[in-house]
XYZ file of N, CA, C and O in Angstrom:
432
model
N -14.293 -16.033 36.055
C -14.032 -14.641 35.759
C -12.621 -14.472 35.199
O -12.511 -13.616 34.321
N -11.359 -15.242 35.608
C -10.582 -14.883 35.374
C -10.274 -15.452 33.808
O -9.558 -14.956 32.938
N -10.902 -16.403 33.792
C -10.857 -17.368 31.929
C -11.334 -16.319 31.557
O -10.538 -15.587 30.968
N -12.444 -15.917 31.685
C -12.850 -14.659 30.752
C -11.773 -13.261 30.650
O -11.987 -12.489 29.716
N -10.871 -13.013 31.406
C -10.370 -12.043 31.392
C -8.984 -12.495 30.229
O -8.971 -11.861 29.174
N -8.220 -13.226 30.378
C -7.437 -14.059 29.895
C -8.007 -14.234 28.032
O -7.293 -14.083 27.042
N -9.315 -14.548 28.065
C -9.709 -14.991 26.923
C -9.902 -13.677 26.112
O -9.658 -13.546 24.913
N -10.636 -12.217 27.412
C -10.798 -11.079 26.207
C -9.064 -10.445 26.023
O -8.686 -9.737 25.089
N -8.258 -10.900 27.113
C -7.001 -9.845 26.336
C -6.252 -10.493 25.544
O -5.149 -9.995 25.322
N -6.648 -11.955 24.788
C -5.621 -13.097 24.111
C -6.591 -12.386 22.371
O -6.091 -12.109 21.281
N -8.083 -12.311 22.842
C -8.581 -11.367 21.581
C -7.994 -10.302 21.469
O -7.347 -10.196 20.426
N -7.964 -9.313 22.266
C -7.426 -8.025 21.778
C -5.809 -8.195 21.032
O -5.536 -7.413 20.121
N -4.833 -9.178 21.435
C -3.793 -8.986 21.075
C -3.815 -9.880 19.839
O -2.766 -9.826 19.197
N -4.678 -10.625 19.390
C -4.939 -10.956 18.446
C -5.306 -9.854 17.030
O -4.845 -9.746 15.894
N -6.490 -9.084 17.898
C -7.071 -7.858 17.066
C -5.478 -7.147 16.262
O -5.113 -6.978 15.099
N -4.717 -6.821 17.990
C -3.604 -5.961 17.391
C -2.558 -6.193 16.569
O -1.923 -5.369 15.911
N -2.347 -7.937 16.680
C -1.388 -8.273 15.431
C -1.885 -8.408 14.110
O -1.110 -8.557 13.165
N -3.383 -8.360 13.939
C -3.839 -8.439 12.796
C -4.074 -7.515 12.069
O -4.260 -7.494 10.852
N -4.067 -6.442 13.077
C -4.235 -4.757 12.459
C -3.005 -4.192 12.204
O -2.860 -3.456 11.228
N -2.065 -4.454 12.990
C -0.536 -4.211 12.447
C -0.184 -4.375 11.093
O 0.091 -3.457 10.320
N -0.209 -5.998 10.744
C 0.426 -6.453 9.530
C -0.815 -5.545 8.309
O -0.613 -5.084 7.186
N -1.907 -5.583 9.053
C -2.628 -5.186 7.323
C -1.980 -3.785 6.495
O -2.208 -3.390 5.352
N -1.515 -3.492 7.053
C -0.428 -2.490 6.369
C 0.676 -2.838 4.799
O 1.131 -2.300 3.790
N 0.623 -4.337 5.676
C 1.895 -4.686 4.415
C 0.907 -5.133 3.399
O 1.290 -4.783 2.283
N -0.021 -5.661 3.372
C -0.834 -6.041 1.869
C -1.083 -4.726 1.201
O -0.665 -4.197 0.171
N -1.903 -4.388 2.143
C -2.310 -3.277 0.974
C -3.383 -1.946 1.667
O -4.230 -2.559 2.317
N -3.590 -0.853 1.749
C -4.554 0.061 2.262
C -5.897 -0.202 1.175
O -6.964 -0.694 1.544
N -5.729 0.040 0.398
C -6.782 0.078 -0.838
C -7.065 -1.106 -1.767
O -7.997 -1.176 -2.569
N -6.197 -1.949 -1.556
C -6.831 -3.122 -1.877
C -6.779 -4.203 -1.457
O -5.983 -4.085 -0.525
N -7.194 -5.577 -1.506
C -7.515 -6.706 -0.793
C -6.917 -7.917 -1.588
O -7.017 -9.106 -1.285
N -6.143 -7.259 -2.891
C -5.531 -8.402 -4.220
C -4.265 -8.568 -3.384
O -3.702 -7.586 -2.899
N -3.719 -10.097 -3.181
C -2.440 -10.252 -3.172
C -1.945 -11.021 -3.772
O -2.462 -12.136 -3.838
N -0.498 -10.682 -4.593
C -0.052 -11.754 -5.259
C 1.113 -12.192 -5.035
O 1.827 -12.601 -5.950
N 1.562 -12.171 -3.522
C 2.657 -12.765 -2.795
C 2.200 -14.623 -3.965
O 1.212 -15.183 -4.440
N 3.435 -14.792 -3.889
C 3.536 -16.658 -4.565
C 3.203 -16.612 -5.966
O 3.535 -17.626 -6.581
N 2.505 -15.501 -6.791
C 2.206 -15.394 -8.130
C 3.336 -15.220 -8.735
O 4.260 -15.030 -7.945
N 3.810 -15.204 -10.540
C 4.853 -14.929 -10.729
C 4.493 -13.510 -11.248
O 3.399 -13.017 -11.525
N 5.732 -13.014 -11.292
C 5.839 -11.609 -11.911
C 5.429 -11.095 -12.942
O 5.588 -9.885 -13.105
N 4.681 -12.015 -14.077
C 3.701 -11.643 -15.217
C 2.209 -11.789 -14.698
O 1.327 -11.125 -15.242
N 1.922 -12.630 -13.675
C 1.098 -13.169 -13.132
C 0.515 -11.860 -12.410
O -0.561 -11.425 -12.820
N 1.070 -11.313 -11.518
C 0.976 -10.233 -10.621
C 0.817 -8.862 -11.142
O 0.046 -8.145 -10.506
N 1.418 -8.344 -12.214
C 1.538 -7.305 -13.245
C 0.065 -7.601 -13.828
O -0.769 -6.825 -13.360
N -0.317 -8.302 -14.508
C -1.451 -8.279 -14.910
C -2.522 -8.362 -14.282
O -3.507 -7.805 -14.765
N -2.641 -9.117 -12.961
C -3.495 -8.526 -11.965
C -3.843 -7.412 -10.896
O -4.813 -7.241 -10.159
N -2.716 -6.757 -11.097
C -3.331 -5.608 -10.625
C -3.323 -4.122 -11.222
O -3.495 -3.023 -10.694
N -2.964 -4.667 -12.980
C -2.859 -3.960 -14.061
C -5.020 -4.145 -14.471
O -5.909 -3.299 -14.563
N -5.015 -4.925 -14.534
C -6.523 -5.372 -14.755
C -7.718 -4.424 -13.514
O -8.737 -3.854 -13.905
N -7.240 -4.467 -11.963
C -7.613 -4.113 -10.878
C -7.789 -2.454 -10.669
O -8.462 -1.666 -10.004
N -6.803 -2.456 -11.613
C -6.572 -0.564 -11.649
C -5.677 -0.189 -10.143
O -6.016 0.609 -9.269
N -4.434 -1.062 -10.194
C -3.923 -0.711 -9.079
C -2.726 -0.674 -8.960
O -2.175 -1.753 -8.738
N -1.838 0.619 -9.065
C -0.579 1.452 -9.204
C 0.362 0.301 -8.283
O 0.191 -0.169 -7.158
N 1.448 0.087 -9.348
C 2.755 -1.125 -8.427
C 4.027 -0.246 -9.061
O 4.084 0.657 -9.896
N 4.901 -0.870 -8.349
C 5.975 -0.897 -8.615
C 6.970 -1.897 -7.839
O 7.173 -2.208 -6.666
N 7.565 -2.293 -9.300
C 8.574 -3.222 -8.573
C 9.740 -2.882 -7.546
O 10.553 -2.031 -7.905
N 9.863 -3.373 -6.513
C 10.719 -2.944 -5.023
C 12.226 -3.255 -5.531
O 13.077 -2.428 -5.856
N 12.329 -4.658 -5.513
C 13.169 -5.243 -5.520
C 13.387 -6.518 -6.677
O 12.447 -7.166 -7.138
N 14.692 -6.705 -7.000
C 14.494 -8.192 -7.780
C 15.833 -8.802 -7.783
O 16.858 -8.250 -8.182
N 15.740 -9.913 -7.335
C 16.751 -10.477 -6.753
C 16.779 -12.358 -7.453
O 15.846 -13.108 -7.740
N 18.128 -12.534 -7.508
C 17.901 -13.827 -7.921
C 18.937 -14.432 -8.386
O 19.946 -13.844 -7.996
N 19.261 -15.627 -9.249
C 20.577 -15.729 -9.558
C 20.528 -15.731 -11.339
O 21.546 -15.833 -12.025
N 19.102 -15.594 -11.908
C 18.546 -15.819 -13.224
C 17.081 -14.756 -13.516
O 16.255 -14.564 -12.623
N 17.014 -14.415 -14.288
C 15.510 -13.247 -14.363
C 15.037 -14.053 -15.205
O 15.052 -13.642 -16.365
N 14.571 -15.180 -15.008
C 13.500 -16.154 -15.414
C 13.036 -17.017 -14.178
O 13.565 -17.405 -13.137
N 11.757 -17.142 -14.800
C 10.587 -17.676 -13.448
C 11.023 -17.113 -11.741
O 11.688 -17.586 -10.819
N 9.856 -15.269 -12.073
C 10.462 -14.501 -11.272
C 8.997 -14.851 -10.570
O 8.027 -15.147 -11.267
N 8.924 -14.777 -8.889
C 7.720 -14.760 -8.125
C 7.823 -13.795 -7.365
O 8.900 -13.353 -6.964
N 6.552 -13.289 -7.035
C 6.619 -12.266 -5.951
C 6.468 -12.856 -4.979
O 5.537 -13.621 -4.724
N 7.744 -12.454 -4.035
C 7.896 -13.059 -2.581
C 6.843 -12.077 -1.475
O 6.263 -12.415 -0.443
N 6.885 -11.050 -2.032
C 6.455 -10.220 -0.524
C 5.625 -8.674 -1.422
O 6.138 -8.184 -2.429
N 4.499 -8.206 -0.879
C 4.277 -6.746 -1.234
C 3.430 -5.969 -0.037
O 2.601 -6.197 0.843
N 4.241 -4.856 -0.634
C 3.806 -3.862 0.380
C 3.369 -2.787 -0.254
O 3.558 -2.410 -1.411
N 2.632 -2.230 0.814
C 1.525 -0.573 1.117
C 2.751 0.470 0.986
O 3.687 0.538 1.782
N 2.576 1.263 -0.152
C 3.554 2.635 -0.489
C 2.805 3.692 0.403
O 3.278 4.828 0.379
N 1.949 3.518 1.008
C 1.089 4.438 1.617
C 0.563 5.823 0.757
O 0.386 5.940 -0.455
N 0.422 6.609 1.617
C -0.052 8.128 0.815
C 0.899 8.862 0.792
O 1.809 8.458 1.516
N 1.163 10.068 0.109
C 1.344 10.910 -0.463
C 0.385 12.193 -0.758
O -0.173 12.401 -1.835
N 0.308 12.920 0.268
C -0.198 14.572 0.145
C -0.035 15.254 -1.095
O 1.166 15.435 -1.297
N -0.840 15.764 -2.121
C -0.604 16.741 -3.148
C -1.495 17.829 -2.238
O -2.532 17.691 -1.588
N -0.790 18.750 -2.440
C -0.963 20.675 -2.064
C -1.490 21.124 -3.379
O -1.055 20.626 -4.417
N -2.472 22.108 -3.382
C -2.779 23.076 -4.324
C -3.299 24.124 -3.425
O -3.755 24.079 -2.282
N -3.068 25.243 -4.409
C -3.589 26.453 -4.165
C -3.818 27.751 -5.143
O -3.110 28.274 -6.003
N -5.554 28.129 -4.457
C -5.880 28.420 -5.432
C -6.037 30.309 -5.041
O -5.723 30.396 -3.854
N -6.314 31.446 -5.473
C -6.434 32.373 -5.019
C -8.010 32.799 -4.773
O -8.862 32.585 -5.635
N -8.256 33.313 -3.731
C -9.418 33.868 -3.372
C -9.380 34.968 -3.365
O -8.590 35.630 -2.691
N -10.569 35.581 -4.419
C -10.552 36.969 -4.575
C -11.064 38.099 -3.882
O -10.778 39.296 -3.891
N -12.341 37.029 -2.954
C -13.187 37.840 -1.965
C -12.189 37.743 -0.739
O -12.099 38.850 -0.209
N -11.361 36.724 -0.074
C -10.449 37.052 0.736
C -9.164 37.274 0.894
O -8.488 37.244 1.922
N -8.813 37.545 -0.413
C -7.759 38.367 -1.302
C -6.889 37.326 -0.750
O -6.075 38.054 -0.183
N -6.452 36.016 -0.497
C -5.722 35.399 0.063
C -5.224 33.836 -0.668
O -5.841 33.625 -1.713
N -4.496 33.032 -0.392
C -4.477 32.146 -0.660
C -5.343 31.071 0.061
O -5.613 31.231 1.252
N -5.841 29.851 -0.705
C -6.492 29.029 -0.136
C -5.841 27.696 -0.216
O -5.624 27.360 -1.380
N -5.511 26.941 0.579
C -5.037 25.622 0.465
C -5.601 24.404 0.523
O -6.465 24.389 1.399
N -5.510 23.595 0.086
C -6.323 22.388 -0.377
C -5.257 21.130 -0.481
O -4.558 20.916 -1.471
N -5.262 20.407 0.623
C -4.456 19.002 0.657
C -5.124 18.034 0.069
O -6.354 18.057 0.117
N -4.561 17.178 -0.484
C -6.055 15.735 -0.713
C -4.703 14.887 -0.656
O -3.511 15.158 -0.804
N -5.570 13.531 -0.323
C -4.266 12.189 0.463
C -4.704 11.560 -0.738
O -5.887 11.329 -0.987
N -3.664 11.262 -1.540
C -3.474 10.457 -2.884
C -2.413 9.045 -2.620
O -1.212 9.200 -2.396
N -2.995 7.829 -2.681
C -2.842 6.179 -2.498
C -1.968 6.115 -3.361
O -2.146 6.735 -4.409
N -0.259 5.012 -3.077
C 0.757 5.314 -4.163
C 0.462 3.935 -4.768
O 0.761 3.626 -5.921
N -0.167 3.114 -3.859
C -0.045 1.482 -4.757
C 0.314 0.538 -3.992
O -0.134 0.373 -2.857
N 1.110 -0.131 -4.510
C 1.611 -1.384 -3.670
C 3.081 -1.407 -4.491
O 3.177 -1.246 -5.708
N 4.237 -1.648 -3.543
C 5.441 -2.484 -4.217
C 5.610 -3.903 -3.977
O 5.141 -4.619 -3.091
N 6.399 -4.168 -4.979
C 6.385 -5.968 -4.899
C 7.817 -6.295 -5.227
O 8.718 -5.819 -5.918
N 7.597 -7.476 -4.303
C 9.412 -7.998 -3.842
C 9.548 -9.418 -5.018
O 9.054 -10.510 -4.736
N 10.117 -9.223 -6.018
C 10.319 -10.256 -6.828
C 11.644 -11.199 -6.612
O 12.754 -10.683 -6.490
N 11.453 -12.563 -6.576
C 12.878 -13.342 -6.844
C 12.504 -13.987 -7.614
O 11.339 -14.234 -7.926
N 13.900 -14.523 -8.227
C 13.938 -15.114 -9.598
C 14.770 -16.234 -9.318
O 15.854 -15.887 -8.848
N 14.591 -17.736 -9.480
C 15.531 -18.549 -9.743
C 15.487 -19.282 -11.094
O 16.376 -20.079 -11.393
């Protein structure tokens, strides 16, 4: 009984470090191009239909740049509002809009 107890909470904390980090790849997509180079990566998730921006770029030369690391920009709320005439009022309308991914480039 007690192996079993041991064994389900070594899963759960497993579950929870794995659900933590998925944050840093990506919410909306499953492409990573951590170790790709920086033309490499641009075009794949230019191809994917999937909003980047470069974070950072660091190095001692901006040739043969790799992406070291990318991360989840998360969401971003856009507000609209529209007028209602039957309840003479304003109506509001949130929608959760995905920013992309940023990517950590070095260059040596």
């Amino acid at each position: 009984m007690r192996r079993n107890i041991l064994s389900a909470a070594a899963c759960s904390a497993a579950l929870l470090v794995s659900s933590i980090g998925a944050g840093v790849a990506g919410a909306q997509t499953d492409i990573s191009t951590v170790g790709m180079s920086q033309e490499q990566a641009e075009a794949t998730l230019s191809e994917a239909g999937v909003e980047y921006i470069i974070l950072s770029r660091s190095g001692s030369t901006l040739r043969n740049c790799n992406v070291t690391e990318q991360r989840d920009r998360g969401y971003d709320t856009e507000v609209e509002y529209s007028w209602d005439a039957d309840d003479e009022e304003w109506d509001k309308t949130e929608t959760e809009v995905w920013r992309g991914v940023a990517l950590v480039v070095f260059c040596d």
